[in-house]
XYZ file of C-alpha atoms in Angstrom:
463
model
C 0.000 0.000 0.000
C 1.545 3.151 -1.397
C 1.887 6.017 1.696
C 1.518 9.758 1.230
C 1.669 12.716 3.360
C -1.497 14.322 2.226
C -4.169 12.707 -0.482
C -6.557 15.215 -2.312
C -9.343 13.826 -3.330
C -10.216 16.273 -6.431
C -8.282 18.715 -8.390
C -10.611 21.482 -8.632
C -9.508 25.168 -7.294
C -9.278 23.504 -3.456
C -7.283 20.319 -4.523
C -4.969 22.356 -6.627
C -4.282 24.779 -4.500
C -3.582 22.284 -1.189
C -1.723 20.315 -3.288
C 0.549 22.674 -4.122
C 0.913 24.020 -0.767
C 1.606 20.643 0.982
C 3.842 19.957 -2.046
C 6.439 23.449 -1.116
C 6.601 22.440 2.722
C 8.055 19.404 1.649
C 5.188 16.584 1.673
C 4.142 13.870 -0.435
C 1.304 14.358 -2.000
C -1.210 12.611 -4.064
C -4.120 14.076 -5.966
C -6.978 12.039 -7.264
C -9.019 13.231 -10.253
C -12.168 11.266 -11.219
C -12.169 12.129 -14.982
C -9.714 11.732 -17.268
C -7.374 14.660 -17.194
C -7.137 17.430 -13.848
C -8.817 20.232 -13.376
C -12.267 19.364 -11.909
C -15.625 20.945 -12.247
C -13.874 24.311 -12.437
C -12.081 23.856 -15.606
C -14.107 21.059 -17.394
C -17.798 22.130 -16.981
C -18.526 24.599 -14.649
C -16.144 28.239 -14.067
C -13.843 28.497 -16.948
C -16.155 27.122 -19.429
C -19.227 29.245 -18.510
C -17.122 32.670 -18.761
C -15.202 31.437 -22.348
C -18.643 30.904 -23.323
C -19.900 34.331 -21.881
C -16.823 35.712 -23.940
C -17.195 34.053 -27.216
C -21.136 35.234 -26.918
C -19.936 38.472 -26.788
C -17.344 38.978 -29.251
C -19.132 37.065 -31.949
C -22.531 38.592 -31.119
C -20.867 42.456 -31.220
C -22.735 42.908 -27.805
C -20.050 44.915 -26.806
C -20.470 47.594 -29.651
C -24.045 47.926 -29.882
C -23.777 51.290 -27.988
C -22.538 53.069 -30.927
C -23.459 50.658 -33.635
C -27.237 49.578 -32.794
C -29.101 46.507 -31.732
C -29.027 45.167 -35.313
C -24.877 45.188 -35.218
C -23.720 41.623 -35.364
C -19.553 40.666 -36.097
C -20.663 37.351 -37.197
C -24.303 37.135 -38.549
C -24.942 33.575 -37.630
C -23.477 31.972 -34.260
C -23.133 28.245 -33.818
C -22.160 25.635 -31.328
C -18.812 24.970 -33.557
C -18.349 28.659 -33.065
C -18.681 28.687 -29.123
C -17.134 24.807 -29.333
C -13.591 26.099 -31.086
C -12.495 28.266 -28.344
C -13.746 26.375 -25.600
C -11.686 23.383 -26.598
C -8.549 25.934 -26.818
C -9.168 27.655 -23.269
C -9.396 23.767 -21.705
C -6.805 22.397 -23.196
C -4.470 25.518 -22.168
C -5.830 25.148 -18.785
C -5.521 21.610 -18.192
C -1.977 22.046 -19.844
C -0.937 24.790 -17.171
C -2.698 22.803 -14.032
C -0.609 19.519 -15.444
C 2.631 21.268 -15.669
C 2.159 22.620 -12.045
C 1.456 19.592 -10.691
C 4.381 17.984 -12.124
C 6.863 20.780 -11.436
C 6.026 20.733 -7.635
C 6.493 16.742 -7.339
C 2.696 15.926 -6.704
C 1.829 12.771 -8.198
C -1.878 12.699 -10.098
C -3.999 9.185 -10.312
C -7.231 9.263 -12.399
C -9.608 7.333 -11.015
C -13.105 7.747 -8.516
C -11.827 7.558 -4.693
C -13.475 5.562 -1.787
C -12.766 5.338 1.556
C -11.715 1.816 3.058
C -10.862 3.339 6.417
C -10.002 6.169 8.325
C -6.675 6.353 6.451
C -6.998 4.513 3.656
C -8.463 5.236 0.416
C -8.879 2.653 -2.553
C -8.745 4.404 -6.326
C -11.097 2.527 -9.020
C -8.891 3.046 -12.148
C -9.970 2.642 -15.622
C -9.001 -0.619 -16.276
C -10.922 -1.936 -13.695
C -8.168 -2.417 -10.488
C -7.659 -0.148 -7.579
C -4.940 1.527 -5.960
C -4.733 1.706 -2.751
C -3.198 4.032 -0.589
C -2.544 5.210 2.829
C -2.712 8.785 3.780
C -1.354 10.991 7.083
C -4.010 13.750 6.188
C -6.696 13.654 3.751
C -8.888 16.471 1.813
C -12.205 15.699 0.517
C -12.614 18.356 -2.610
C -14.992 17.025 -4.793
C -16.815 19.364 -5.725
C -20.968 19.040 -7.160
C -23.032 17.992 -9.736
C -25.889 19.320 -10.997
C -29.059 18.587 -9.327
C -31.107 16.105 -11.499
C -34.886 15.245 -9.970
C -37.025 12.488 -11.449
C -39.326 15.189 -12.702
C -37.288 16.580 -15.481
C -37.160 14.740 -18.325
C -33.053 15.299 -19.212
C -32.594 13.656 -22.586
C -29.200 15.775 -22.764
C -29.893 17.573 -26.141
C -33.273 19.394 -25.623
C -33.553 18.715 -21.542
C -30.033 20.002 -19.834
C -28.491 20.681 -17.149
C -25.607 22.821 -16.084
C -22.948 20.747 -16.971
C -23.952 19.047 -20.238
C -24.798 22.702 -21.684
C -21.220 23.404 -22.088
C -20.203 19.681 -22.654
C -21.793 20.272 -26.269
C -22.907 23.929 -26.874
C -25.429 24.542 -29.193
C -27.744 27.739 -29.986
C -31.358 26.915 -29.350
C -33.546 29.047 -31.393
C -35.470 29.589 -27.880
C -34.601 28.615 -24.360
C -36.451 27.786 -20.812
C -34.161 28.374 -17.604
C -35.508 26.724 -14.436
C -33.562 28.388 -11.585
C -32.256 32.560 -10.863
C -29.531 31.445 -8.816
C -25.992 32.482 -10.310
C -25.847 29.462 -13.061
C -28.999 30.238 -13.930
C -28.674 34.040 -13.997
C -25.235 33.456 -15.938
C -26.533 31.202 -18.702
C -29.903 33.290 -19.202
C -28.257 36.585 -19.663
C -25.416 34.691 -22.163
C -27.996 33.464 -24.471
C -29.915 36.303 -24.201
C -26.823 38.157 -25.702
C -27.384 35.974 -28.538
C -30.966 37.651 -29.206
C -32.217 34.194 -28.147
C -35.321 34.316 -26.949
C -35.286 33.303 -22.853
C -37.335 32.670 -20.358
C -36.386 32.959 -16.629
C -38.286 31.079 -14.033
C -37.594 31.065 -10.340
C -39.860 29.786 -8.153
C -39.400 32.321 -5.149
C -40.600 35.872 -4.875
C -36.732 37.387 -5.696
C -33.696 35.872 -6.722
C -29.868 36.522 -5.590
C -30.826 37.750 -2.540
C -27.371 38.569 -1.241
C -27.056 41.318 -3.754
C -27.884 44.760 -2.981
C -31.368 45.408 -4.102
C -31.329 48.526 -5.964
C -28.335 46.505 -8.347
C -31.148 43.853 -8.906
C -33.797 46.162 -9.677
C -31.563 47.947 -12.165
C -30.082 44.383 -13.486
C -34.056 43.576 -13.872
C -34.903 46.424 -15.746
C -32.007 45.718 -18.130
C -33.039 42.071 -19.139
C -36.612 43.002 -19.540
C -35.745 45.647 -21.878
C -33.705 43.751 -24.312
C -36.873 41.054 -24.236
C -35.984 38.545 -21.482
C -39.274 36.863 -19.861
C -38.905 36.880 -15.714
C -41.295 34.767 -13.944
C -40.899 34.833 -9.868
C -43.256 33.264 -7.690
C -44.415 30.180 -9.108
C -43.423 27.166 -9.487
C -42.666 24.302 -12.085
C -45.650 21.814 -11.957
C -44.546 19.866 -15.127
C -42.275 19.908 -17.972
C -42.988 17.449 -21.181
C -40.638 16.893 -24.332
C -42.998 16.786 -27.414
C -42.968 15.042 -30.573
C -41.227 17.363 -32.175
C -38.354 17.730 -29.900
C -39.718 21.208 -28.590
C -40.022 21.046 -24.663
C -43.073 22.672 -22.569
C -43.208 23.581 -19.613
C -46.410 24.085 -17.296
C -45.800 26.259 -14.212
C -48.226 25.860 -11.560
C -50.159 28.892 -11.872
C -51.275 27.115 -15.394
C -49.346 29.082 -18.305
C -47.014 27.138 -20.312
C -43.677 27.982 -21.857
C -42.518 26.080 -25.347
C -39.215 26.354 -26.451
C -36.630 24.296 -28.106
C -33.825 23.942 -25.417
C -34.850 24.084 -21.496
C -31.766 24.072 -18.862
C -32.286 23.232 -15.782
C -30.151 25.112 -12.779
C -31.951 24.680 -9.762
C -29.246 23.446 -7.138
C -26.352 21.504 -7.074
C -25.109 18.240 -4.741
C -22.080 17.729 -3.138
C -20.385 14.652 -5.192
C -19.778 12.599 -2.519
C -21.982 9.518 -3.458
C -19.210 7.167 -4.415
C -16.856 7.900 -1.422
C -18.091 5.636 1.088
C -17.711 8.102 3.799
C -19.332 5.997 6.560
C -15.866 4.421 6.268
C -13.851 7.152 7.694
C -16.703 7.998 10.361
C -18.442 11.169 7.905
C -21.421 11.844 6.696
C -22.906 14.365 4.083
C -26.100 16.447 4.727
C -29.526 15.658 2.306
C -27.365 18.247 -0.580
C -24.288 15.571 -0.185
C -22.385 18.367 1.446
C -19.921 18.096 4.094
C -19.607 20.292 7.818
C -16.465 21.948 8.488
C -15.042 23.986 11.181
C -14.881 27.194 8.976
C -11.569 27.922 10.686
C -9.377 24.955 10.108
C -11.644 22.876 7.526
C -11.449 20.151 9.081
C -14.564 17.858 9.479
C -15.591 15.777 12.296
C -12.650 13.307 11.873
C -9.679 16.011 12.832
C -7.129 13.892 10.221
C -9.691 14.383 7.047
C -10.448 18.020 5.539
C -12.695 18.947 3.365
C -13.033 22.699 1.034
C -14.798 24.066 -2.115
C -18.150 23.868 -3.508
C -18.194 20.433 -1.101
C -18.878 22.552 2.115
C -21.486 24.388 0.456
C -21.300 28.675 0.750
C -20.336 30.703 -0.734
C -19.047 28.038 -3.593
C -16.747 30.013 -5.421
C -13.455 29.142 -7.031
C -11.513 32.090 -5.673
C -12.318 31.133 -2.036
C -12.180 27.134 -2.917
C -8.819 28.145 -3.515
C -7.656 29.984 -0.573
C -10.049 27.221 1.573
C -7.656 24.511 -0.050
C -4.622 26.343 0.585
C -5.678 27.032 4.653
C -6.535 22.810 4.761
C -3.017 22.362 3.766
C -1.697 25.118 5.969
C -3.494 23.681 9.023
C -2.884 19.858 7.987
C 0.901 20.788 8.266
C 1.262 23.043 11.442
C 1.794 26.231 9.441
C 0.459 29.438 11.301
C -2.344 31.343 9.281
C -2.646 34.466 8.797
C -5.894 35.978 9.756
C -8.706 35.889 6.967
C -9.653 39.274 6.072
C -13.127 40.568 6.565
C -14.315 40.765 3.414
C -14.038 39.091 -0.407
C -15.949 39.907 -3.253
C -18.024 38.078 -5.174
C -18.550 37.947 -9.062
C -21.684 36.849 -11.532
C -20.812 36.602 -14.426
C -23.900 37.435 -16.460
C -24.341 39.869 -19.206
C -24.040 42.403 -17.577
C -21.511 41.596 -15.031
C -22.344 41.790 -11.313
C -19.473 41.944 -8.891
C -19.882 43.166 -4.965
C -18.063 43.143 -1.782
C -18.924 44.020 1.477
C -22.458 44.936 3.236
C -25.421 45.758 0.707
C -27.957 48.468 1.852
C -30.355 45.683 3.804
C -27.571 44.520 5.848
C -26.542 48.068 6.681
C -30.202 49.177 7.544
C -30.470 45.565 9.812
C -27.795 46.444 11.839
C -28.919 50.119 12.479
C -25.905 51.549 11.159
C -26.455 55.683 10.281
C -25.259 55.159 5.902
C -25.166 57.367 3.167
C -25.181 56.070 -0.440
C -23.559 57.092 -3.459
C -24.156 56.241 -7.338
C -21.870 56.696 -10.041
C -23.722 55.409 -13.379
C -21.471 54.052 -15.969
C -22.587 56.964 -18.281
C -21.502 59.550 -16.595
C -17.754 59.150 -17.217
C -15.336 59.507 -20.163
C -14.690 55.921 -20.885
C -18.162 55.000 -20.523
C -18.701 57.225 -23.619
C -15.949 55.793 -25.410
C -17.015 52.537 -24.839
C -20.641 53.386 -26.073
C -21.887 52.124 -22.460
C -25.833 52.949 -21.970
C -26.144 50.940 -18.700
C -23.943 50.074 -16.102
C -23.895 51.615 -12.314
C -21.854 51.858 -9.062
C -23.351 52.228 -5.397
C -21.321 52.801 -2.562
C -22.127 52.771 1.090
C -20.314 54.714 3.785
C -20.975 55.517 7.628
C -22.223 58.980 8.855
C -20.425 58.265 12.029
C -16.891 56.856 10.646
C -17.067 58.043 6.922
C -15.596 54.579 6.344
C -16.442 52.391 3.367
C -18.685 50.010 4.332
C -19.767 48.269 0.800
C -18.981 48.687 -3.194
C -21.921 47.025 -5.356
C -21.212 47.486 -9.347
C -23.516 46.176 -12.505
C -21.992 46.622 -16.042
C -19.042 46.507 -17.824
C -15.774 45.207 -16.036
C -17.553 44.797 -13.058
C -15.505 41.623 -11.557
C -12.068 43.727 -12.113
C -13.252 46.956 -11.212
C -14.555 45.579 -7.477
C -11.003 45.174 -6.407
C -10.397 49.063 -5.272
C -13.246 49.016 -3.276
C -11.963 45.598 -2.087
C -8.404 47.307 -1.002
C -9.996 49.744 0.583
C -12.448 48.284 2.693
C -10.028 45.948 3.764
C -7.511 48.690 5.143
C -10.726 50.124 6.635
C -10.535 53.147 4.613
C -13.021 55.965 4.649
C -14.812 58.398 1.607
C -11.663 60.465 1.731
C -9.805 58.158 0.128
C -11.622 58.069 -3.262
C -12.094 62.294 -2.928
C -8.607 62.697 -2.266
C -6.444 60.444 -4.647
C -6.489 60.834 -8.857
C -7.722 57.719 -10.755
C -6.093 57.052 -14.163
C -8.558 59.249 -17.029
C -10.378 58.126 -19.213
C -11.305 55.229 -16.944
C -14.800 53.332 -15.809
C -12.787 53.428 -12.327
C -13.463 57.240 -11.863
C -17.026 56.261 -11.329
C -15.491 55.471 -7.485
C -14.801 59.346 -7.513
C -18.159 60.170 -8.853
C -20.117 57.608 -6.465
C -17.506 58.906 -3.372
C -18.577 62.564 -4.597
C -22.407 62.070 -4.700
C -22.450 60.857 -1.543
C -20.369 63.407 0.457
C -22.534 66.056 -1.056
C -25.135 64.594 1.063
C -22.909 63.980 4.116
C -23.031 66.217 7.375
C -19.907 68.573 6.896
């Protein structure tokens, strides 16, 4: 039985990352990869294809231009799923290359192959050609990742009935398209097709949708996919969905109006992939979503020796704090101090338009009783905006009357995931409105609008 320091089970953003780290204070490590080549959800189905997508929509479909050009402006007339295929296959090859090559210049040794537990230590590898490896580990981290959520009730035939995964597995551009869930897969893939003037429909059976955003951003990012065409129906739920004889699908929602379109995806939740592990084994067990309970500290589960990060643990399921979650396993694992995790990181949708945010939104500020004033900078109102022939687009910023200090940054529009990381910085180093009124941002640039949102709101602010 082969011996290792530290076995990852997955090589998403939290089994890379760990691996790595164990690998540079010296330790043996082993990372196990259920498909075929690294990478994980992340690179194969879920993050990096979903934005290559997102960025092949909107070069192709001139989205980006349609400011100065108008609506009818296309740089390719006809988009098809060889077109948003060809530089998928590029961006995951060049990934998988990269992850491969890191692995291998840091000593970590990869096995493909689905992982089970045998033990508290020991973990048996089902390999292709039908044996297993088995292996004995010091510490062990449980990365899996999820899979899309798949109920009885949906008739997935993988071509006109998909899920999250399989969408990007084979792209194609429905002539119309049916999304069943607003959370951020949802949201992303809606708004992406959408860019391609395919017709969508958006149905989420709550009341609202995203509910950790600021409001006002969702009201705005609301108005903006109704007015380019985009059906939202909130409130009710999915009673039935049918494939017909033509291939077309219809859905019935339960209030009794029906929705018939070509393609429907369905989004509505993920599970924790932890099926196949056998975790009674090692003395775990996974919650009714196949997720797994940390100590948000540490990550480590109930069993101190096994640790477990990523989508796996459930909230907020995103690859940039998989990452540093894998990397803080490792650290821990290993006896390394940690540094204390800062307050706040942002997070990023990636729909058309982009939605990035980091710190408290306006409800948690008014919950906690905190004296705020706001300030909004749209898009517009700058140089670059004008340049860029942006229409849309807005940033809100929330400060204390007491402290002046920054207390959230919210943006919708154009560059929004890079343009959150001042307001990141600077929330951070608990800095106040002075800083944006004080210091020059580079001009023509969308990140004067944190001058112009700073500005607004310290005209309002008691001098």
């Amino acid at each position: 039985m082969e011996r290792y320091d530290l076995v990852v089970i997955g090589s998403g953003p939290a089994g890379r990352r760990a691996g790595v780290q164990a690998a540079k204070l010296g330790k043996q490590v082993l990372v196990v990869e259920g498909r075929r080549r690294v990478g994980g959800v992340s690179v194969h189905t879920g993050t990096i294809p979903s934005k290559t997508l997102r960025e092949t929509v909107l070069n192709l479909s001139g989205w980006r231009e349609r400011g100065f050009y108008g609506h009818s402006y296309r740089v390719k007339a006809e988009i098809g799923g060889d077109d948003l295929g060809h530089r998928l296959g590029k961006t995951l090859e060049h990934e998988v290359n990269v992850l491969e090559h890191q692995f291998h210049r840091n000593k970590i040794r990869t096995v493909s192959g689905m992982a089970r537990f045998t033990g508290p230590h020991e973990i048996a590898i089902g390999r292709a050609d039908g044996s297993d490896l088995r292996v004995t580990a010091e510490r062990i981290l449980i990365c899996v990742g999820t899979v899309p959520h798949r109920p009885d009730t949906i008739p997935f035939d993988d071509l006109a009935v998909v899920d999250s995964d399989r969408i990007v597995e084979v792209p194609r551009v429905p002539r119309s398209l049916c999304v069943i869930g607003a959370g951020v897969i949802g949201i992303e893939y809606a708004t992406i097709f959408s860019a391609m003037d395919v017709p969508v429909t958006l149905v989420e059976p709550r009341e609202t949708f995203l509910d950790f955003i600021d409001r006002e951003v969702i009201d705005e990012f609301v108005h903006d996919l109704r007015d380019r065409g985009m059906i939202i129906r909130t409130g009710v739920a999915v009673a039935k969905v049918e494939k017909g004889a033509d291939g077309w699908v219809t859905t019935t929602l339960a209030d009794g109006r029906t929705i018939r379109t070509e393609m429907l995806l369905y989004a509505a939740g993920r599970t924790g992939a932890t099926d196949a592990l056998e975790l009674a084994k090692c003395g775990l067990t996974a919650d009714h979503r196949g997720r797994i309970t940390v100590d948000p500290k540490t990550l480590q589960t109930a069993v101190p020796h096994i640790y477990a990060a990523g989508d796996v643990i459930g909230f907020p399921s995103l690859a940039s704090t998989s990452m540093e979650q894998g990397r803080i396993a490792a650290c821990h694992a290993f006896g390394l101090p940690l540094p204390p995790a800062p307050q706040y990181f942002p997070y990023g949708i990636y729909a058309v338009p982009e939605i990035s945010t980091v710190g408290m939104n306006e409800q948690e500020v008014r919950a906690r009783g905190i004296s705020y004033e706001v300030g909004i900078a749209r898009f517009r109102e700058t140089s670059r905006g004008h340049i860029m022939g942006l229409n849309t687009g807005m940033m809100k910023m929330l400060f204390s009357l007491k402290t002046r200090r920054l207390l959230g940054v919210h943006i919708l529009g154009e560059g929004a995931t890079e343009l959150i990381h001042i307001g990141q910085a600077v929330l951070n180093l608990k800095g106040t409105l002075d800083f944006f009124i004080e210091n020059t941002f580079n001009y023509p640039t969308l990140a004067e609008a944190y001058k112009i949102a700073a500005l607004d709101a310290w005209n309002r602010m008691p001098k």
